Amino acid sequence: MAGPVAFFALFFAYPVVAIVGRGLDVGGDWQFGRIGEVLGEPDILQVLWFTLWQALASTALTLLIALPGAYVFARFDFPGKQLLRAIVTVPFVLPTVVVGTSFLAVLGRGGMLDQLWGVRLDTTVWAILLAHVFFNYAVVVRTVGGLWSQLDPRQEEAARVLGASRFAAWRRVTLPALGPAVAAASLMVFLFTFTSFGVVQILGGPAFSTLEVEIYRQTAQLLDLPTAAVLTLVQFAAVGAILALHAWTVRRRESALKLVDPAQTARRPRGAGQWALLGGVLVSVVVLILLPLSVLVQRSLDTPEGYGFGYFRALQSQGADGGTFLVPPIDAIWNSVQYALVATAIALLVGGLAAAALTRRAGRLVRGFDALLMLPLGVSAVTVGFGFLITLDKPPLDLRTSWILVPLAQALVGVPFVVRTMLPVLRAVDGRLREAAAVLGASPLRAWREVDLPMVRRALLVAAGFAFAVSLGEFGATVFIARPDNPTLPVAVARLLGRAGDLNYGQAMALSTILMLVCAVSLLVLERIRTDRSGEF
């Protein structure tokens, strides 16, 4: 456990604490009174209120739309199920700037709805809520649907034989079993929407601002570090409370249920009601997920000369002014792949060690460490990225101009996915096998290689795939630390969107399409190698 703790202390806690300290420590005198002053400002109160209620509304809307999908993916067997399961997961690993851009192409000025019916939803809260559903649909489908597919349906059938109606059997048997999974998924969706950044910034305009957006505005635009530090503390406290609740619900889910093979519970839909449910879920997936992704592809091919690959070919040339890009945008793809591979290796090493430690030890300290590993998913990436710049700039850790900064920041986001994927599989390994290997004279390393590795190999590949995909899409921290001559794909997309002109917009759509295809292919491969116990994602 010492290795992961040292990694998080140096590359997560130290930058975040340094940013907070720089904001509140004035000449050695801590200005804690500043906290009350900032939280009493009407504008900040409005930001906090909007952050809270939009997260609650996004969570409720996501559950309302995605829970039927979770049931369909868990209980029904239909052609193309694996492909569709991979497709609904693509938005979750897409950069938020790409998600925002996709919805802008559908709901914004000149978007599909504007051209067809003169309807625009950009700069309204509805665009934000719908984009959050698009982004988090897979969280509910994978977390709740994964458990639902392993619940024994004979328990509900037994309740019906004893006279309970279909609804009563579901309410008294299935719902209590699913409760912890629904609560865990709700908390994760609330966490992701509470800290929303790219989606709100692109779709909300100046009228709406979440805590994360306000931290970015105070840090990068107004240079008001004291206010940013107070807001970071508020977000830190909120995220800590959410993660503590999430850890508690996960423990309840792991300890209370007896599960069966998902292959025994899925069957072809029967009757008009089940076919209608399947049809309704497919329509919601087409409208909410496939439509924005399809419009993204269509815009990448719609050139002034007609449909073609003109915007893709333009990615190979450097901009005429050379001011925004020092290299052709196509180079961002190779940069992203290299960074993501290094970040994946780091995340596997740190996350694998952390998961092994959590498996072999128990107690409050270990449970607290488990919750801390999830913090990078909720704490402001803007704070982490900016913290890297002001803390890792002097010997012995002068990494300010080093390429390794980007993979380190991306690995922080990848570690939670590795841990959550590896933990269930490692906990399923019988400890007596390791003890037998030790009695026969095997060293700890050989016992791990001969006993654990063959059993966790597939889960390790799934964890690597998720870490690679989320590293490709990381934006909040990377935008601060990526060098101008080595932009990543999300950074390149954001830079192109920030420039006027049809060519820049088309190139942004083309780069987003490439990133989306890479993520889709990665997830399809993961679906092929995924085991039944490959974690929560």
XYZ file of C-alpha atoms in Angstrom:
537
model
C 0.000 0.000 0.000
C 2.998 2.307 0.496
C 3.589 2.745 -3.255
C 0.042 3.929 -4.148
C -0.078 6.139 -1.037
C 3.241 7.785 -2.014
C 2.038 8.273 -5.609
C -1.207 9.954 -4.528
C 0.521 12.005 -1.847
C 3.075 13.390 -4.316
C 1.020 13.810 -7.493
C -2.459 14.471 -6.096
C -2.511 15.671 -2.487
C 0.619 17.860 -2.756
C -0.557 19.912 -5.806
C -4.094 20.317 -4.422
C -2.889 21.335 -0.945
C -0.360 23.710 -2.494
C -3.068 25.469 -4.508
C -5.287 25.811 -1.440
C -2.348 26.992 0.649
C -1.303 29.578 -1.909
C -4.835 30.930 -1.898
C -5.372 31.146 1.865
C -1.834 31.567 3.259
C -0.807 35.231 3.039
C 2.737 35.763 4.327
C 2.472 32.858 6.749
C -0.895 34.037 8.102
C -3.783 31.703 7.252
C -6.831 33.705 6.160
C -9.632 31.312 7.180
C -12.027 34.234 7.458
C -11.892 34.394 3.698
C -13.987 31.208 3.574
C -16.992 32.919 5.151
C -16.557 36.011 2.978
C -16.494 33.999 -0.261
C -19.408 31.747 0.686
C -21.459 34.815 1.616
C -21.172 36.408 -1.830
C -24.510 36.287 -3.736
C -22.835 35.217 -7.002
C -21.059 32.308 -5.292
C -24.269 31.247 -3.523
C -25.997 31.207 -6.889
C -23.207 29.013 -8.322
C -23.489 26.599 -5.386
C -27.277 26.402 -5.703
C -27.141 25.805 -9.460
C -24.404 23.162 -9.017
C -26.533 21.299 -6.497
C -29.930 21.369 -8.187
C -28.664 20.641 -11.713
C -26.765 17.624 -10.310
C -29.913 16.386 -8.552
C -32.032 16.954 -11.682
C -29.430 15.299 -13.937
C -29.261 12.279 -11.636
C -33.043 11.888 -11.491
C -33.391 12.255 -15.282
C -30.562 9.779 -15.910
C -32.133 7.172 -13.621
C -35.546 7.689 -15.227
C -34.191 7.073 -18.734
C -31.397 4.564 -18.051
C -33.030 2.143 -15.567
C -35.277 0.591 -18.271
C -32.097 0.227 -20.343
C -30.363 -1.502 -17.431
C -33.226 -4.004 -17.235
C -33.202 -4.660 -20.988
C -29.437 -5.226 -21.102
C -29.624 -7.455 -18.017
C -32.639 -9.641 -18.779
C -33.078 -9.670 -22.573
C -31.048 -11.488 -25.177
C -31.249 -9.857 -28.623
C -29.037 -9.524 -31.736
C -26.378 -6.801 -31.502
C -26.539 -6.602 -27.696
C -22.756 -6.511 -27.205
C -22.335 -3.895 -29.931
C -25.078 -1.714 -28.429
C -23.617 -2.119 -24.937
C -20.268 -0.861 -26.256
C -21.933 2.041 -28.104
C -23.793 3.333 -25.028
C -20.468 3.316 -23.155
C -18.670 5.445 -25.755
C -20.046 8.794 -24.400
C -18.704 8.004 -20.916
C -15.097 7.934 -22.134
C -15.440 10.808 -24.604
C -13.886 14.133 -23.597
C -16.504 16.522 -22.251
C -15.590 19.027 -24.952
C -16.574 16.446 -27.571
C -19.846 15.697 -25.736
C -20.617 19.409 -25.624
C -19.746 19.793 -29.289
C -21.973 16.861 -30.267
C -24.976 18.404 -28.538
C -24.155 21.807 -29.949
C -24.372 20.252 -33.422
C -27.862 18.963 -32.570
C -29.320 21.656 -30.304
C -27.284 24.798 -30.981
C -27.377 27.597 -33.546
C -27.345 26.064 -37.030
C -27.772 22.640 -35.435
C -30.050 19.911 -36.677
C -33.116 21.013 -34.664
C -32.532 24.649 -35.622
C -32.404 23.783 -39.332
C -35.462 21.487 -39.236
C -37.844 23.262 -36.838
C -36.127 26.442 -35.669
C -35.644 24.996 -32.159
C -32.546 25.901 -30.127
C -31.796 24.603 -26.652
C -28.179 25.761 -26.236
C -27.690 28.253 -23.381
C -30.655 26.552 -21.649
C -30.461 24.166 -18.744
C -32.209 21.480 -20.812
C -29.165 21.131 -23.050
C -26.998 20.571 -19.954
C -29.376 18.005 -18.467
C -29.698 16.038 -21.721
C -25.925 16.054 -22.245
C -25.472 14.722 -18.705
C -27.897 11.883 -19.447
C -25.949 11.142 -22.647
C -22.687 11.122 -20.691
C -23.844 9.020 -17.709
C -26.300 6.556 -19.293
C -23.608 3.847 -19.248
C -22.917 4.337 -15.521
C -26.451 3.181 -14.668
C -26.570 0.460 -17.340
C -23.256 -1.062 -16.249
C -23.595 -0.634 -12.484
C -27.262 -1.555 -12.040
C -27.584 -3.782 -15.126
C -24.460 -5.736 -14.185
C -25.983 -6.687 -10.822
C -29.500 -7.161 -12.230
C -28.201 -9.738 -14.714
C -26.774 -11.800 -11.815
C -29.891 -11.806 -9.586
C -31.636 -15.167 -9.536
C -35.076 -14.646 -11.209
C -36.427 -17.728 -9.431
C -36.731 -15.712 -6.205
C -39.204 -13.318 -7.858
C -41.008 -16.238 -9.509
C -41.366 -17.928 -6.098
C -42.989 -14.773 -4.698
C -45.503 -14.793 -7.556
C -46.311 -18.475 -6.941
C -47.124 -17.501 -3.354
C -49.688 -15.001 -4.619
C -47.817 -11.716 -5.037
C -48.614 -9.607 -8.094
C -45.833 -8.905 -10.609
C -45.283 -5.408 -9.195
C -45.419 -6.578 -5.566
C -42.892 -9.352 -6.270
C -40.562 -6.874 -7.940
C -40.987 -4.295 -5.124
C -40.418 -6.781 -2.287
C -37.762 -9.074 -3.838
C -35.846 -7.420 -6.675
C -35.912 -3.755 -5.631
C -34.313 -4.317 -2.167
C -31.556 -6.375 -3.843
C -30.950 -3.670 -6.445
C -31.135 -0.821 -3.923
C -27.394 -0.578 -3.139
C -26.497 -0.725 -6.857
C -29.038 1.992 -7.702
C -27.713 4.098 -4.834
C -24.093 3.576 -5.968
C -24.960 4.500 -9.571
C -26.930 7.556 -8.403
C -23.994 8.753 -6.318
C -21.561 8.315 -9.208
C -23.861 10.218 -11.606
C -24.361 12.935 -8.991
C -20.582 13.130 -8.521
C -19.869 13.464 -12.261
C -22.607 16.071 -12.777
C -21.754 17.975 -9.582
C -18.208 18.479 -10.950
C -19.284 19.024 -14.582
C -16.990 21.344 -16.517
C -16.751 21.018 -20.318
C -20.449 20.348 -20.920
C -21.581 23.339 -18.846
C -19.000 25.640 -20.352
C -19.904 24.807 -23.959
C -23.680 24.404 -23.647
C -24.526 26.647 -20.711
C -22.882 29.855 -21.828
C -22.292 32.689 -19.331
C -25.724 32.204 -17.703
C -24.824 28.923 -15.977
C -21.773 28.049 -13.935
C -20.998 25.009 -11.798
C -18.457 24.909 -8.994
C -15.838 23.424 -11.337
C -16.444 26.106 -13.996
C -16.220 28.825 -11.346
C -12.907 27.407 -10.041
C -11.546 27.524 -13.602
C -12.839 31.088 -14.088
C -11.364 32.324 -10.786
C -8.034 30.546 -11.440
C -7.360 31.035 -15.141
C -9.327 34.167 -16.031
C -9.587 36.341 -12.891
C -6.383 35.040 -11.188
C -8.261 35.176 -7.855
C -6.550 32.263 -6.087
C -8.105 32.878 -2.610
C -11.635 32.512 -3.999
C -10.594 29.495 -6.092
C -9.014 27.921 -2.985
C -12.224 28.321 -0.964
C -14.311 26.828 -3.769
C -11.836 23.934 -4.069
C -12.270 23.208 -0.351
C -16.053 23.237 -0.731
C -15.874 20.841 -3.678
C -13.370 18.658 -1.818
C -15.722 18.333 1.179
C -18.732 17.561 -1.014
C -16.859 14.948 -3.053
C -15.488 13.326 0.117
C -19.015 12.959 1.531
C -20.331 11.512 -1.748
C -17.475 8.993 -1.993
C -17.929 7.891 1.620
C -21.594 7.170 0.869
C -20.600 5.382 -2.345
C -18.090 3.154 -0.522
C -20.766 2.237 2.024
C -23.278 1.254 -0.678
C -20.654 -0.797 -2.550
C -19.837 -2.767 0.624
C -23.549 -3.509 1.154
C -23.864 -4.777 -2.411
C -20.808 -7.036 -2.174
C -21.772 -8.689 1.108
C -25.527 -9.244 0.962
C -26.285 -11.104 -2.268
C -25.931 -14.559 -3.743
C -25.386 -14.170 -7.492
C -25.826 -16.469 -10.494
C -24.332 -16.683 -13.990
C -25.774 -13.863 -16.201
C -26.063 -16.360 -19.079
C -28.832 -18.128 -17.095
C -30.982 -15.010 -16.663
C -31.014 -13.437 -20.156
C -33.666 -14.637 -22.627
C -35.470 -13.502 -25.759
C -38.291 -10.964 -25.116
C -41.747 -12.541 -24.876
C -45.119 -10.857 -25.297
C -46.113 -7.418 -26.558
C -45.109 -5.680 -23.320
C -41.509 -6.896 -23.372
C -41.102 -6.171 -27.086
C -42.517 -2.664 -26.501
C -40.056 -2.138 -23.639
C -37.148 -3.272 -25.823
C -38.384 -0.988 -28.639
C -38.696 1.971 -26.273
C -35.163 1.500 -24.945
C -33.767 1.200 -28.477
C -35.553 4.417 -29.495
C -34.169 6.272 -26.447
C -30.651 5.021 -27.263
C -31.012 6.141 -30.886
C -32.322 9.608 -29.971
C -30.118 10.341 -26.963
C -26.849 8.625 -27.902
C -26.653 7.607 -31.550
C -28.139 10.853 -32.895
C -25.513 13.217 -31.357
C -22.707 10.838 -32.378
C -24.106 10.546 -35.914
C -24.446 14.310 -36.284
C -20.825 14.612 -35.173
C -19.740 12.294 -38.008
C -22.034 14.038 -40.503
C -20.562 17.456 -39.652
C -17.026 16.078 -40.057
C -17.855 15.027 -43.637
C -19.970 18.066 -44.642
C -17.424 20.283 -46.415
C -18.182 23.393 -48.531
C -17.430 21.279 -51.615
C -19.922 18.592 -50.590
C -19.596 15.428 -48.518
C -16.031 14.081 -48.382
C -12.877 13.762 -46.315
C -11.663 17.326 -46.854
C -11.590 18.188 -43.144
C -9.693 14.966 -42.368
C -7.082 15.782 -45.051
C -6.775 19.323 -43.672
C -5.674 17.870 -40.319
C -2.327 17.032 -41.908
C -1.384 20.666 -42.504
C -0.363 23.282 -39.990
C -2.569 26.383 -39.637
C -1.650 29.324 -41.845
C -0.931 31.624 -38.911
C 0.809 28.946 -36.875
C -0.317 30.738 -33.728
C -2.533 28.062 -32.218
C -0.828 24.935 -33.482
C 2.935 24.523 -33.722
C 2.342 21.142 -35.366
C -0.345 19.760 -37.703
C -3.477 18.751 -35.713
C -3.116 15.144 -36.930
C 0.002 14.880 -34.731
C -2.307 15.208 -31.707
C -3.492 11.653 -32.368
C 0.005 10.194 -32.045
C 0.703 12.383 -28.994
C -2.500 11.189 -27.320
C -1.742 7.528 -28.013
C 1.790 7.799 -26.581
C 0.640 9.690 -23.479
C -2.278 7.297 -22.937
C -0.031 4.221 -23.193
C 2.372 5.586 -20.559
C -0.556 6.699 -18.363
C -2.094 3.222 -18.673
C 1.157 1.579 -17.543
C 1.346 3.896 -14.513
C -2.342 3.387 -13.674
C -2.015 -0.403 -13.904
C 1.036 -0.415 -11.635
C -0.424 1.943 -8.997
C -4.004 0.682 -9.259
C -2.942 -2.980 -9.284
C -0.878 -2.533 -6.118
C -3.722 -0.636 -4.461
C -6.292 -3.303 -5.391
C -3.987 -6.061 -4.079
C -3.549 -4.177 -0.796
C -7.308 -3.658 -0.439
C -7.876 -7.367 -1.061
C -5.451 -8.641 1.575
C -6.114 -6.141 4.363
C -9.201 -4.942 6.231
C -10.213 -2.266 8.686
C -11.313 1.365 8.690
C -7.942 2.613 7.471
C -8.130 0.388 4.387
C -11.754 1.391 3.724
C -10.730 5.024 3.966
C -7.908 4.378 1.519
C -10.418 2.747 -0.849
C -12.560 5.893 -0.814
C -9.515 8.155 -1.257
C -8.566 6.309 -4.456
C -11.779 7.605 -6.029
C -11.089 11.272 -5.178
C -9.404 12.136 -8.524
C -12.734 11.452 -10.260
C -14.401 14.222 -8.290
C -11.789 16.767 -7.287
C -11.270 19.616 -9.720
C -8.973 18.539 -12.550
C -8.330 22.235 -13.102
C -6.886 22.464 -9.584
C -4.716 19.385 -10.132
C -3.373 20.650 -13.473
C -2.626 24.116 -12.136
C -1.154 22.563 -8.995
C 1.255 20.529 -11.141
C 2.583 23.739 -12.676
C 3.289 25.506 -9.377
C 4.569 22.550 -7.322
C 6.565 20.346 -9.676
C 8.790 23.191 -10.874
C 11.912 22.906 -8.751
C 14.581 20.265 -7.992
C 14.431 17.411 -7.214
C 11.097 17.317 -9.046
C 11.441 19.932 -11.775
C 8.972 18.413 -14.256
C 7.537 21.690 -15.560
C 8.823 21.136 -19.110
C 8.803 17.347 -19.006
C 6.434 15.257 -21.144
C 5.791 12.929 -18.189
C 3.480 15.519 -16.535
C 0.633 14.689 -18.928
C 0.721 10.883 -18.372
C 0.966 11.423 -14.607
C -2.161 13.601 -14.606
C -4.009 11.140 -16.846
C -2.961 8.191 -14.675
C -4.641 9.841 -11.667
C -7.973 9.478 -13.485
C -7.171 5.947 -14.687
C -6.276 4.482 -11.274
C -9.874 4.468 -9.893
C -11.049 2.492 -12.950
C -8.229 -0.039 -12.515
C -9.020 -0.483 -8.823
C -12.783 -0.840 -9.310
C -12.219 -3.355 -12.153
C -9.604 -5.461 -10.371
C -11.068 -5.572 -6.854
C -13.985 -8.015 -7.413
C -11.745 -10.410 -9.355
C -8.913 -10.346 -6.812
C -11.406 -10.879 -3.958
C -12.722 -13.963 -5.780
C -9.269 -15.628 -5.750
C -9.129 -18.270 -2.999
C -6.409 -17.214 -0.545
C -5.720 -20.871 0.310
C -4.156 -21.292 -3.140
C -1.568 -18.634 -2.317
C -0.926 -20.245 1.060
C -0.452 -23.637 -0.616
C 2.014 -22.134 -3.067
C 3.934 -20.525 -0.174
C 4.043 -23.827 1.727
C 5.522 -25.475 -1.380
C 8.320 -22.907 -1.362
C 7.126 -20.319 -3.890
C 8.237 -16.742 -3.309
C 5.481 -14.052 -3.077
C 6.324 -12.926 -6.635
C 6.141 -16.479 -7.996
C 2.925 -17.181 -6.063
C 1.375 -14.076 -7.643
C 2.614 -15.114 -11.111
C 1.434 -18.720 -10.797
C -1.813 -18.221 -8.817
C -3.229 -14.700 -9.203
C -2.094 -13.703 -12.683
C -3.823 -16.526 -14.631
C -7.104 -15.708 -12.856
C -6.972 -11.928 -13.213
C -5.423 -11.716 -16.693
C -8.691 -10.868 -18.457
C -9.698 -8.334 -15.793
C -6.237 -6.785 -16.141
C -6.817 -6.318 -19.875
C -10.234 -4.750 -19.209
C -8.703 -2.401 -16.636
C -5.959 -1.446 -19.098
C -8.583 -0.740 -21.761
C -10.598 1.553 -19.501
C -7.476 3.350 -18.271
C -6.355 3.845 -21.892
C -9.777 5.167 -22.970
C -10.174 7.654 -20.089
C -6.553 8.791 -20.525
C -7.270 9.548 -24.181
C -10.216 11.709 -23.145
C -8.743 13.524 -20.112
C -9.042 17.272 -20.653
C -9.346 19.342 -17.458
C -5.775 18.870 -16.214
C -4.134 18.247 -19.593
C -5.258 21.605 -20.971
C -3.019 23.288 -18.353
C 0.110 21.168 -18.775
C 0.206 20.014 -22.431
C 2.984 21.774 -24.310
C 1.946 23.839 -27.387
C 4.026 21.595 -29.662
C 2.528 18.395 -28.162
C -1.250 18.871 -27.880
C -3.470 15.889 -27.112
C -6.649 15.135 -29.039
C -9.071 16.822 -26.573
C -6.804 19.860 -26.282
C -6.565 20.109 -30.073
C -10.371 19.875 -30.369
C -10.839 22.634 -27.783
C -8.297 24.870 -29.542
C -9.971 24.359 -32.924
C -13.412 25.109 -31.427
C -12.030 28.304 -29.936
C -11.099 29.641 -33.381
C -13.527 31.145 -35.876
C -14.111 29.716 -39.344
C -15.734 26.711 -40.988
C -12.382 24.970 -41.558
C -11.488 25.011 -37.855
C -14.990 23.807 -36.889
C -14.833 21.029 -39.490
C -11.381 19.948 -38.318
C -12.668 19.853 -34.709
C -15.507 17.588 -35.850
C -13.024 15.370 -37.738
C -10.700 15.036 -34.730
C -13.686 14.325 -32.462
C -14.868 11.636 -34.871
C -11.443 9.982 -34.828
C -11.382 10.055 -31.022
C -14.903 8.631 -30.879
C -13.955 5.768 -33.246
C -10.814 4.936 -31.214
C -12.925 4.820 -28.024
C -15.613 2.696 -29.723
C -13.083 0.156 -31.017
C -11.412 -0.026 -27.580
C -14.757 -0.658 -25.888
C -15.763 -3.313 -28.427
C -12.526 -5.160 -27.674
C -13.256 -4.825 -23.940
C -16.712 -6.333 -24.435
C -15.098 -9.361 -26.086
C -12.689 -10.034 -23.227
C -14.865 -8.820 -20.336
C -15.570 -11.383 -17.605
C -18.718 -11.530 -15.495
C -16.873 -10.117 -12.492
C -14.865 -7.429 -14.259
C -15.777 -4.715 -11.794
C -18.315 -1.943 -11.711
C -17.649 -0.428 -15.152
